[in-house]
Coordinates of C-alpha atoms in Angstrom, one line a residue:
X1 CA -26.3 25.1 -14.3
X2 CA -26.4 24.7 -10.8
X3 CA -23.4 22.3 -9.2
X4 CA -23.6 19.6 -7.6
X5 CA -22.7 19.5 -4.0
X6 CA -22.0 16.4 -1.1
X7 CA -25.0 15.9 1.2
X8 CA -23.6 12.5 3.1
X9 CA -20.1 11.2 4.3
X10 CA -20.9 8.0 6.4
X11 CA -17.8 7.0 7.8
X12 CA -17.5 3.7 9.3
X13 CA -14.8 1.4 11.8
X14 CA -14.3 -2.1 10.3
X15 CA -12.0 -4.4 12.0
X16 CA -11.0 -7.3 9.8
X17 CA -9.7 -10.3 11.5
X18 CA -6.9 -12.3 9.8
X19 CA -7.0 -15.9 9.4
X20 CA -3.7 -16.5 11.5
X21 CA -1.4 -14.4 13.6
X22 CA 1.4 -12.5 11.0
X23 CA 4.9 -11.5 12.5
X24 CA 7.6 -10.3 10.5
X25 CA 11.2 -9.4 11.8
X26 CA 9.9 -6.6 14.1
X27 CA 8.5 -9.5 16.5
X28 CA 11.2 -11.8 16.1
X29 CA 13.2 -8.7 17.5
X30 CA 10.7 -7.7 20.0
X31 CA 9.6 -4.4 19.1
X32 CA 5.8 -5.3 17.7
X33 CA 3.7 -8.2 18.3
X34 CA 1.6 -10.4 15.8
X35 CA -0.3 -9.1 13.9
X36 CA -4.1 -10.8 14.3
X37 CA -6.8 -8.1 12.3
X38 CA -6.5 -4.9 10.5
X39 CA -8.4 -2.0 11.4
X40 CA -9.9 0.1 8.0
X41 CA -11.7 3.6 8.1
X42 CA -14.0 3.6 5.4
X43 CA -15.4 6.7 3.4
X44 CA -19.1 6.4 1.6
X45 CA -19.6 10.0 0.1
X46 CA -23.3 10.9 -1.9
X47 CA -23.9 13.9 -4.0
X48 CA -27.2 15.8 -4.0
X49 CA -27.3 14.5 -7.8
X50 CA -27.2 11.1 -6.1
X51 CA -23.5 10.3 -7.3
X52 CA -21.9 7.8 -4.8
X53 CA -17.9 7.1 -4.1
X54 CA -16.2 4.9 -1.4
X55 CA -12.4 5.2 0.0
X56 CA -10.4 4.0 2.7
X57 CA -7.5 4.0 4.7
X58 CA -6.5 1.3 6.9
X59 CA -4.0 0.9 10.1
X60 CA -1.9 -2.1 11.3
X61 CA -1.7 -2.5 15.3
X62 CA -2.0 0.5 17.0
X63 CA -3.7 3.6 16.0
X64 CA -7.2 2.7 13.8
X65 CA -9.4 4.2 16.6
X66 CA -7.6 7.6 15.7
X67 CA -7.8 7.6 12.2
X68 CA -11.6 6.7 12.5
X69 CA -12.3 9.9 14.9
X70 CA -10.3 11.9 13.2
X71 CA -12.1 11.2 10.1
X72 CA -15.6 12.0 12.1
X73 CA -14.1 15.1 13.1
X74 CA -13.3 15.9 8.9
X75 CA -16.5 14.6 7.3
X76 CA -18.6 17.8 8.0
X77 CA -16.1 20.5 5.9
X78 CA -16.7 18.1 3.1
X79 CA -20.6 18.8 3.2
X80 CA -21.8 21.7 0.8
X81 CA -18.4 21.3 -1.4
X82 CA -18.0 20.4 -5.0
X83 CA -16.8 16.8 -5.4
X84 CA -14.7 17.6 -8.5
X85 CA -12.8 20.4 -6.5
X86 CA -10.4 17.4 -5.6
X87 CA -7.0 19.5 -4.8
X88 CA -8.9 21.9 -3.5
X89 CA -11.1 19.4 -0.9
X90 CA -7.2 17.8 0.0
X91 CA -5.5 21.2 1.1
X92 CA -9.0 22.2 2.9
X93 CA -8.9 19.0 5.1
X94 CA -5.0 19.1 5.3
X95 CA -5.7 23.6 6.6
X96 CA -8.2 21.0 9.5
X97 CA -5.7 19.3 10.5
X98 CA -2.5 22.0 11.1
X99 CA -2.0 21.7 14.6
X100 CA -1.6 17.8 14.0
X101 CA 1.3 17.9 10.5
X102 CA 0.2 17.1 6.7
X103 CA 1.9 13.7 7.6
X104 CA 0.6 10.4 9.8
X105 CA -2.9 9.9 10.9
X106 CA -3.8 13.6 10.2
X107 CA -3.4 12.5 6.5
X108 CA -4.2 9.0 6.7
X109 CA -7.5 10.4 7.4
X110 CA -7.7 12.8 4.3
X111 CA -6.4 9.7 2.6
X112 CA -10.1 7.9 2.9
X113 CA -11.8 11.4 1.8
X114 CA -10.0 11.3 -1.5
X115 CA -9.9 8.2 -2.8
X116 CA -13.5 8.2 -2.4
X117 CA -13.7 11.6 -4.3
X118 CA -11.7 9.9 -7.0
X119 CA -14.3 6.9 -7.0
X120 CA -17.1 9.2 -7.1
X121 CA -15.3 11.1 -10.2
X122 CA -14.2 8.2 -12.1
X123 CA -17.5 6.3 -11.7
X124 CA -19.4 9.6 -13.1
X125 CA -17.0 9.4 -16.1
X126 CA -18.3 5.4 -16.1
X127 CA -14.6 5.0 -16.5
X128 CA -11.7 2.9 -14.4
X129 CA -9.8 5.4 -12.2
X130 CA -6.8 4.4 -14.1
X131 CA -8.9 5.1 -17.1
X132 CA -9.7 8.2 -15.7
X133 CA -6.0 9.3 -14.2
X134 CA -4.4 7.9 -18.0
X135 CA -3.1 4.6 -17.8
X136 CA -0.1 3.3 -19.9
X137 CA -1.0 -0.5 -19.6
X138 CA -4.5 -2.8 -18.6
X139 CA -2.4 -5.4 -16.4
X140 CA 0.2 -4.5 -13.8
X141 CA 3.2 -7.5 -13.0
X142 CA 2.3 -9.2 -9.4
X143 CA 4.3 -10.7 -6.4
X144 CA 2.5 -12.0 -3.6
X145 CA 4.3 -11.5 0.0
X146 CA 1.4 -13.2 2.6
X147 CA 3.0 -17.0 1.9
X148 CA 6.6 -15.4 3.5
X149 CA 6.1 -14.3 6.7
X150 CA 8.4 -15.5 9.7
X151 CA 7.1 -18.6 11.8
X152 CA 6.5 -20.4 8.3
X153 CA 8.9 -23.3 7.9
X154 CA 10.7 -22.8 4.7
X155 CA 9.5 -25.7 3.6
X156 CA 5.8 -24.1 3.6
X157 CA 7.1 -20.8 1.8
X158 CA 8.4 -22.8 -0.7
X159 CA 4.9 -24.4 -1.5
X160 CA 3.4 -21.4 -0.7
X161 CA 5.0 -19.4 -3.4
X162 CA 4.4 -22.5 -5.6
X163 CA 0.7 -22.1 -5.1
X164 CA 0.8 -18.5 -6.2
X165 CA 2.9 -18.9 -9.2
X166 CA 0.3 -21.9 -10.0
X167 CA -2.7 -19.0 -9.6
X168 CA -0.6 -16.9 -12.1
X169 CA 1.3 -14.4 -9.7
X170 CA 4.9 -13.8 -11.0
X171 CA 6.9 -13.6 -8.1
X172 CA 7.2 -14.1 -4.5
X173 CA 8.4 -11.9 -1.1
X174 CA 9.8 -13.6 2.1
X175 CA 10.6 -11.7 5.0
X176 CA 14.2 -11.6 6.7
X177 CA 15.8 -9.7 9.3
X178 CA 15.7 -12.2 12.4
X179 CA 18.5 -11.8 14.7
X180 CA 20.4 -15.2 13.3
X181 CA 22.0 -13.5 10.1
X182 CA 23.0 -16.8 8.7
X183 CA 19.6 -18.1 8.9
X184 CA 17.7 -15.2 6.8
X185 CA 20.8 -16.6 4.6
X186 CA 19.8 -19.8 4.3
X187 CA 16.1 -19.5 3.9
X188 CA 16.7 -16.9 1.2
X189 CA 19.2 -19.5 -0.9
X190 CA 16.7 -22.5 -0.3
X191 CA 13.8 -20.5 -1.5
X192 CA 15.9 -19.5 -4.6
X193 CA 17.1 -23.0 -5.6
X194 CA 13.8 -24.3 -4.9
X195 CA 11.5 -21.9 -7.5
X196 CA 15.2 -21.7 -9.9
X197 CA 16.5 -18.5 -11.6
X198 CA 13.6 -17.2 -13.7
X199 CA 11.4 -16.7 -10.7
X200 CA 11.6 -13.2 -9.1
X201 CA 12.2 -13.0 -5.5
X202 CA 11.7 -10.2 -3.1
X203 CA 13.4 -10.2 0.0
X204 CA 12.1 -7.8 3.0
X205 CA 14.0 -7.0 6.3
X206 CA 11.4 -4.7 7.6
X207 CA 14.5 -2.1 9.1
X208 CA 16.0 -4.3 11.2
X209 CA 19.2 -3.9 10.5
X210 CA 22.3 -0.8 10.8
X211 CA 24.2 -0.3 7.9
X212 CA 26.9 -2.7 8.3
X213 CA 24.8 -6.1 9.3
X214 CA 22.8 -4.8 5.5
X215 CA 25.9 -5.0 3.5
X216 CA 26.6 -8.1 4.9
X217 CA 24.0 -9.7 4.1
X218 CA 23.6 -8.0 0.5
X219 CA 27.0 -8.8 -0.4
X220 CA 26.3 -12.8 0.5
X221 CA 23.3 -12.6 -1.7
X222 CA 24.2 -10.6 -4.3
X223 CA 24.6 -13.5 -6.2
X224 CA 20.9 -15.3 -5.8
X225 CA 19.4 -12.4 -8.1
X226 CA 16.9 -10.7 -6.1
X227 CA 14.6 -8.6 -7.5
X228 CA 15.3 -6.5 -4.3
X229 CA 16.1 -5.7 -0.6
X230 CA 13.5 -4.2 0.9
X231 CA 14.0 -1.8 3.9
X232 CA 17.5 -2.9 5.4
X233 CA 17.6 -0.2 7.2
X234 CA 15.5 2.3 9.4
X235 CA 12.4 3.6 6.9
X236 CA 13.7 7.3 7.7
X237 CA 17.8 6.6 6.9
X238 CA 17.5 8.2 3.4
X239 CA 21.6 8.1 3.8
X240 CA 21.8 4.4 4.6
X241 CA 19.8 3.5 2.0
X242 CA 21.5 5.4 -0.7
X243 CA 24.6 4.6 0.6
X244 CA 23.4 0.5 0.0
X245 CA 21.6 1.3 -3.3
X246 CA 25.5 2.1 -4.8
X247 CA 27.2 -0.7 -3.2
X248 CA 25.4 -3.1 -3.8
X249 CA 24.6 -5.5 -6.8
X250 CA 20.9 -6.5 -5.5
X251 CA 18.3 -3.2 -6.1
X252 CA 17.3 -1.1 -3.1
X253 CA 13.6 -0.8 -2.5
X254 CA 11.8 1.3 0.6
X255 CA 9.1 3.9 1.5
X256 CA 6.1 1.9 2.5
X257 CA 6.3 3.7 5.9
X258 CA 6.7 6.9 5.3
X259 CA 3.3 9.6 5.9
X260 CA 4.2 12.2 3.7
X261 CA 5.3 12.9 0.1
X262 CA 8.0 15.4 1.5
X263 CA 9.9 12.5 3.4
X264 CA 9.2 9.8 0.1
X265 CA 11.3 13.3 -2.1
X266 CA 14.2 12.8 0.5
X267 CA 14.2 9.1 -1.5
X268 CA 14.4 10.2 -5.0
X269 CA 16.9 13.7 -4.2
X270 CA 19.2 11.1 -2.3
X271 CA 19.0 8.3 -5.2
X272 CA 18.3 6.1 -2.3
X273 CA 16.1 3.4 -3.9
X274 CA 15.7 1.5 -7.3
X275 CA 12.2 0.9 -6.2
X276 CA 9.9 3.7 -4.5
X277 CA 7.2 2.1 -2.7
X278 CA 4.7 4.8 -1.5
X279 CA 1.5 3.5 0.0
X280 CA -1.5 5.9 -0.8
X281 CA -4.0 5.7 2.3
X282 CA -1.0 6.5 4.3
X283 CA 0.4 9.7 2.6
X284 CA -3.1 10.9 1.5
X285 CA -4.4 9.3 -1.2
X286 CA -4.6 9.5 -4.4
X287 CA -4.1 13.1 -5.0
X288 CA -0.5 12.9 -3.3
X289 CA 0.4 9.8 -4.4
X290 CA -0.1 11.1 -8.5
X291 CA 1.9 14.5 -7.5
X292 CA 4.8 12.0 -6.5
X293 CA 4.3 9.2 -9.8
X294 CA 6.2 12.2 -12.4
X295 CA 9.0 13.0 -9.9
X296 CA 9.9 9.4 -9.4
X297 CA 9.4 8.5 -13.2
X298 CA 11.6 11.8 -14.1
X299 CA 14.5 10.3 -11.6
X300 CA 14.8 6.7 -13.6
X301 CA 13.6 5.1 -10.0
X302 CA 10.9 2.3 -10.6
X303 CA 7.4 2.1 -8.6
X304 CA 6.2 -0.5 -6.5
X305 CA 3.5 0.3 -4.3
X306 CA 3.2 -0.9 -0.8
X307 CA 0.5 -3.4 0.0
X308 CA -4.1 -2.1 -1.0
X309 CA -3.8 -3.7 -4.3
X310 CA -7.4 -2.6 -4.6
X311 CA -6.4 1.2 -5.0
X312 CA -2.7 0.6 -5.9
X313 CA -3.1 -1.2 -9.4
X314 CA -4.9 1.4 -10.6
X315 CA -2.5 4.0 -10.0
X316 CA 0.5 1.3 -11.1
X317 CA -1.0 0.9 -14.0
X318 CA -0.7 5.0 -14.6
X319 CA 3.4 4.7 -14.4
X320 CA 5.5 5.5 -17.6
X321 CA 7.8 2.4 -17.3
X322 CA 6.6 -1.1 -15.6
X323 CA 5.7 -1.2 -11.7
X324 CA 5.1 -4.2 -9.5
X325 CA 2.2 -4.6 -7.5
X326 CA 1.9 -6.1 -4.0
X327 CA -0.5 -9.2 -3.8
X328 CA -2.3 -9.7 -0.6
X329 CA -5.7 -11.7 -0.3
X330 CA -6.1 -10.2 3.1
X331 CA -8.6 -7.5 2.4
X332 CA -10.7 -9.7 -0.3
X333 CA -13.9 -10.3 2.3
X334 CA -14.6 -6.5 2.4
X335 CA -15.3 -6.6 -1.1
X336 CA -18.2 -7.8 -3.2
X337 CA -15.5 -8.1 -7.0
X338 CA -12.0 -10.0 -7.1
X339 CA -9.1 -8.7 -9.0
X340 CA -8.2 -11.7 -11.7
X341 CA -5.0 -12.7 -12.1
X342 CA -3.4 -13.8 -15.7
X343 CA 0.4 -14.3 -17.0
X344 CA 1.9 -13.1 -13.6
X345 CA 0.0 -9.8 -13.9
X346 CA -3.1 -7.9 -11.6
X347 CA -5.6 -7.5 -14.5
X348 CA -7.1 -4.0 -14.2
X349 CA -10.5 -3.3 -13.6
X350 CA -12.8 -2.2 -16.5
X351 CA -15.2 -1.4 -13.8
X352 CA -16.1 2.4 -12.7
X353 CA -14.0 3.5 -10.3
X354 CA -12.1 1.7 -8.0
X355 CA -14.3 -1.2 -8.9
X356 CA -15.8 -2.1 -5.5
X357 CA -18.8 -2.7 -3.6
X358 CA -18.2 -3.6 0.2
X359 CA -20.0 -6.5 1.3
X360 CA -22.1 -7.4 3.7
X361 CA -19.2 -9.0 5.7
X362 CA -17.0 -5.9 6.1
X363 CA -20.9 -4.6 7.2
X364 CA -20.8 -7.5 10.0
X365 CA -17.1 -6.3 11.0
X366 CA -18.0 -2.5 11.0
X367 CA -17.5 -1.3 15.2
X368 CA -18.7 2.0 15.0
X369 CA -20.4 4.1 12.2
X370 CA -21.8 7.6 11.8
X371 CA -23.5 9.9 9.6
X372 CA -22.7 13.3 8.7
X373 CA -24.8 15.1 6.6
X374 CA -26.5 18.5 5.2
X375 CA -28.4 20.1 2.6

């Protein structure tokens, strides 16, 4: 039997504006500004046989113009290959891109190859990609961070995370880390009497602080039960972090910035989290971020993906023991299907695949767009 082989990878630029500007603790400090759209770098592969899969990666502020010409440069060493030769595909695109590390936009690029190769192989086996990977569970527990972000009133995060519980997401994240200690303090203790004990709260100081100004602040809310602190410290401190993960009462949760699953090891060989928190399109998709899913689950550390709920329930939902999964409605208008929501949980799609269509929106938003094909 003669094997199928990819003729097309169109690879497109979609900017997606956001509805209002987003700053976290790296503007209050300075270092970033808002945040007003999200730049994607979309994947559409097709078979000879006529098999289809989509993938993406996606880039906050700077950068997104690199990741989409990098891609372009990719795309034609995919043409003429098996799309079930996964691994292989990954370590061929990663041999590409040497010169430039297996970590960063290098991979970030790969990241939109293989998630739609995993698409393209799940829909084939007209199964769910967690189907398809082996899932332990159809609905993954939910927390929803867009209603925290700084230059909300705390008054408006507190109805904000009432508005999510009311659609059926379990808990809530609100950002910290402003210079004014005592404030993060106070919002974090309002927000905590306000929703009451049962609720789960996430707390996330984007690494804004050194070692000492985290303990602080961990030992004065030790008491409020938090679910976790999310990076107190710089996102490559493996030492600080471990070193607050065993003084501290409140769990220790990080890696949502870190390109490679070499530097997300450092993490679980230093015990420095409670919760992991890879991100897929940024360490290289999915075939990375299942390698890493054993090691963590083989440490006792627990799995909470950072932000793409669209990709990162399915591979949730594949963890031995239960994960949390990041809600954000931002990327909803590129997509055609909706995730439901029921008991606190991300339902999982039965759909093939990842589930999705792109719609004719995220069409309106593409920048640039080529085609790279072959025979």
């Amino acid at each position: 039997m003669t094997r199928d082989t990819i003729v097309t990878a169109d690879v497109s630029h979609v900017i997606l504006p956001l509805n209002r500007p987003i700053s976290d603790a790296k503007v209050m400090t300075g270092r970033q500004r808002p945040m007003t759209e999200i730049s994607l770098t979309f994947v559409e592969l097709e078979t000879r046989e006529g098999h289809r899969g989509m993938g993406f990666g996606y880039v906050l502020r700077a950068g997104g113009k690199a990741q989409y010409a990098h891609a372009l440069e990719l795309a034609p060493f995919v043409i003429g290959e098996d799309p079930n030769d996964i691994p292989k595909l990954w370590d061929k695109l990663a041999w590409q891109s040497a010169s430039v590390d297996r970590s960063g936009v290098a991979v970030q690029a790969i990241a939109a190859f293989d998630t739609a190769l995993w698409d393209m192989k799940a829909r084939r086996a007209d199964l769910s990609l967690a189907k398809l990977l082996g899932s332990y569970r159809d609905a993954v527990p939910t927390y929803n961070t867009s209603g925290g972000y700084f230059g909300t009133p705390i008054e408006e995060v507190c109805a904000n995370a009432d508005r999510s519980i009311a659609k059926g997401i379990q808990g809530v994240k609100m950002k910290v880390g402003q210079p004014d200690l005592k404030e993060d303090i106070r919002r974090v203790t309002a927000l905590r009497n306000h929703l009451g004990e049962d609720v789960p709260i996430m707390i996330d100081a984007n690494q804004q602080w050194d070692r000492d100004t985290a303990m602080r602040f961990g030992r004065a809310v030790d008491s409020l039960n938090l679910t976790w602190i999310e990076e107190p410290v710089g996102a490559h401190d493996h030492e600080g972090h471990a070193w607050l993960n065993a003084r501290l009462d409140t769990p220790i949760a990080t890696g949502e910035m870190l390109s490679s699953t070499r530097e997300l090891q450092q993490l679980i060989d230093n015990r420095s989290v409670a919760f992991i928190q890879p991100d897929a399109p940024r360490i290289g998709g999915v075939t990375p971020f299942m390698q890493l899913v054993p090691r963590a689950a083989d440490a006792g550390i627990k799995l909470a993906p950072h932000f793409v709920m669209e990709i990162h329930l399915h591979l949730a939902a594949t963890f031995p023991t239960e994960p949390w999964v990041e809600h954000f409605e931002w990327l909803e208008p590129l997509f055609e299907e909706r995730i439901d929501i029921r008991d606190g949980c991300l339902q999982v799609p039965t759909r093939p695949g990842l589930g999705l269509t792109l719609s004719d929106q995220a069409r309106h938003w593409t920048v640039a767009h080529d085609t790279v094909s072959g025979h």
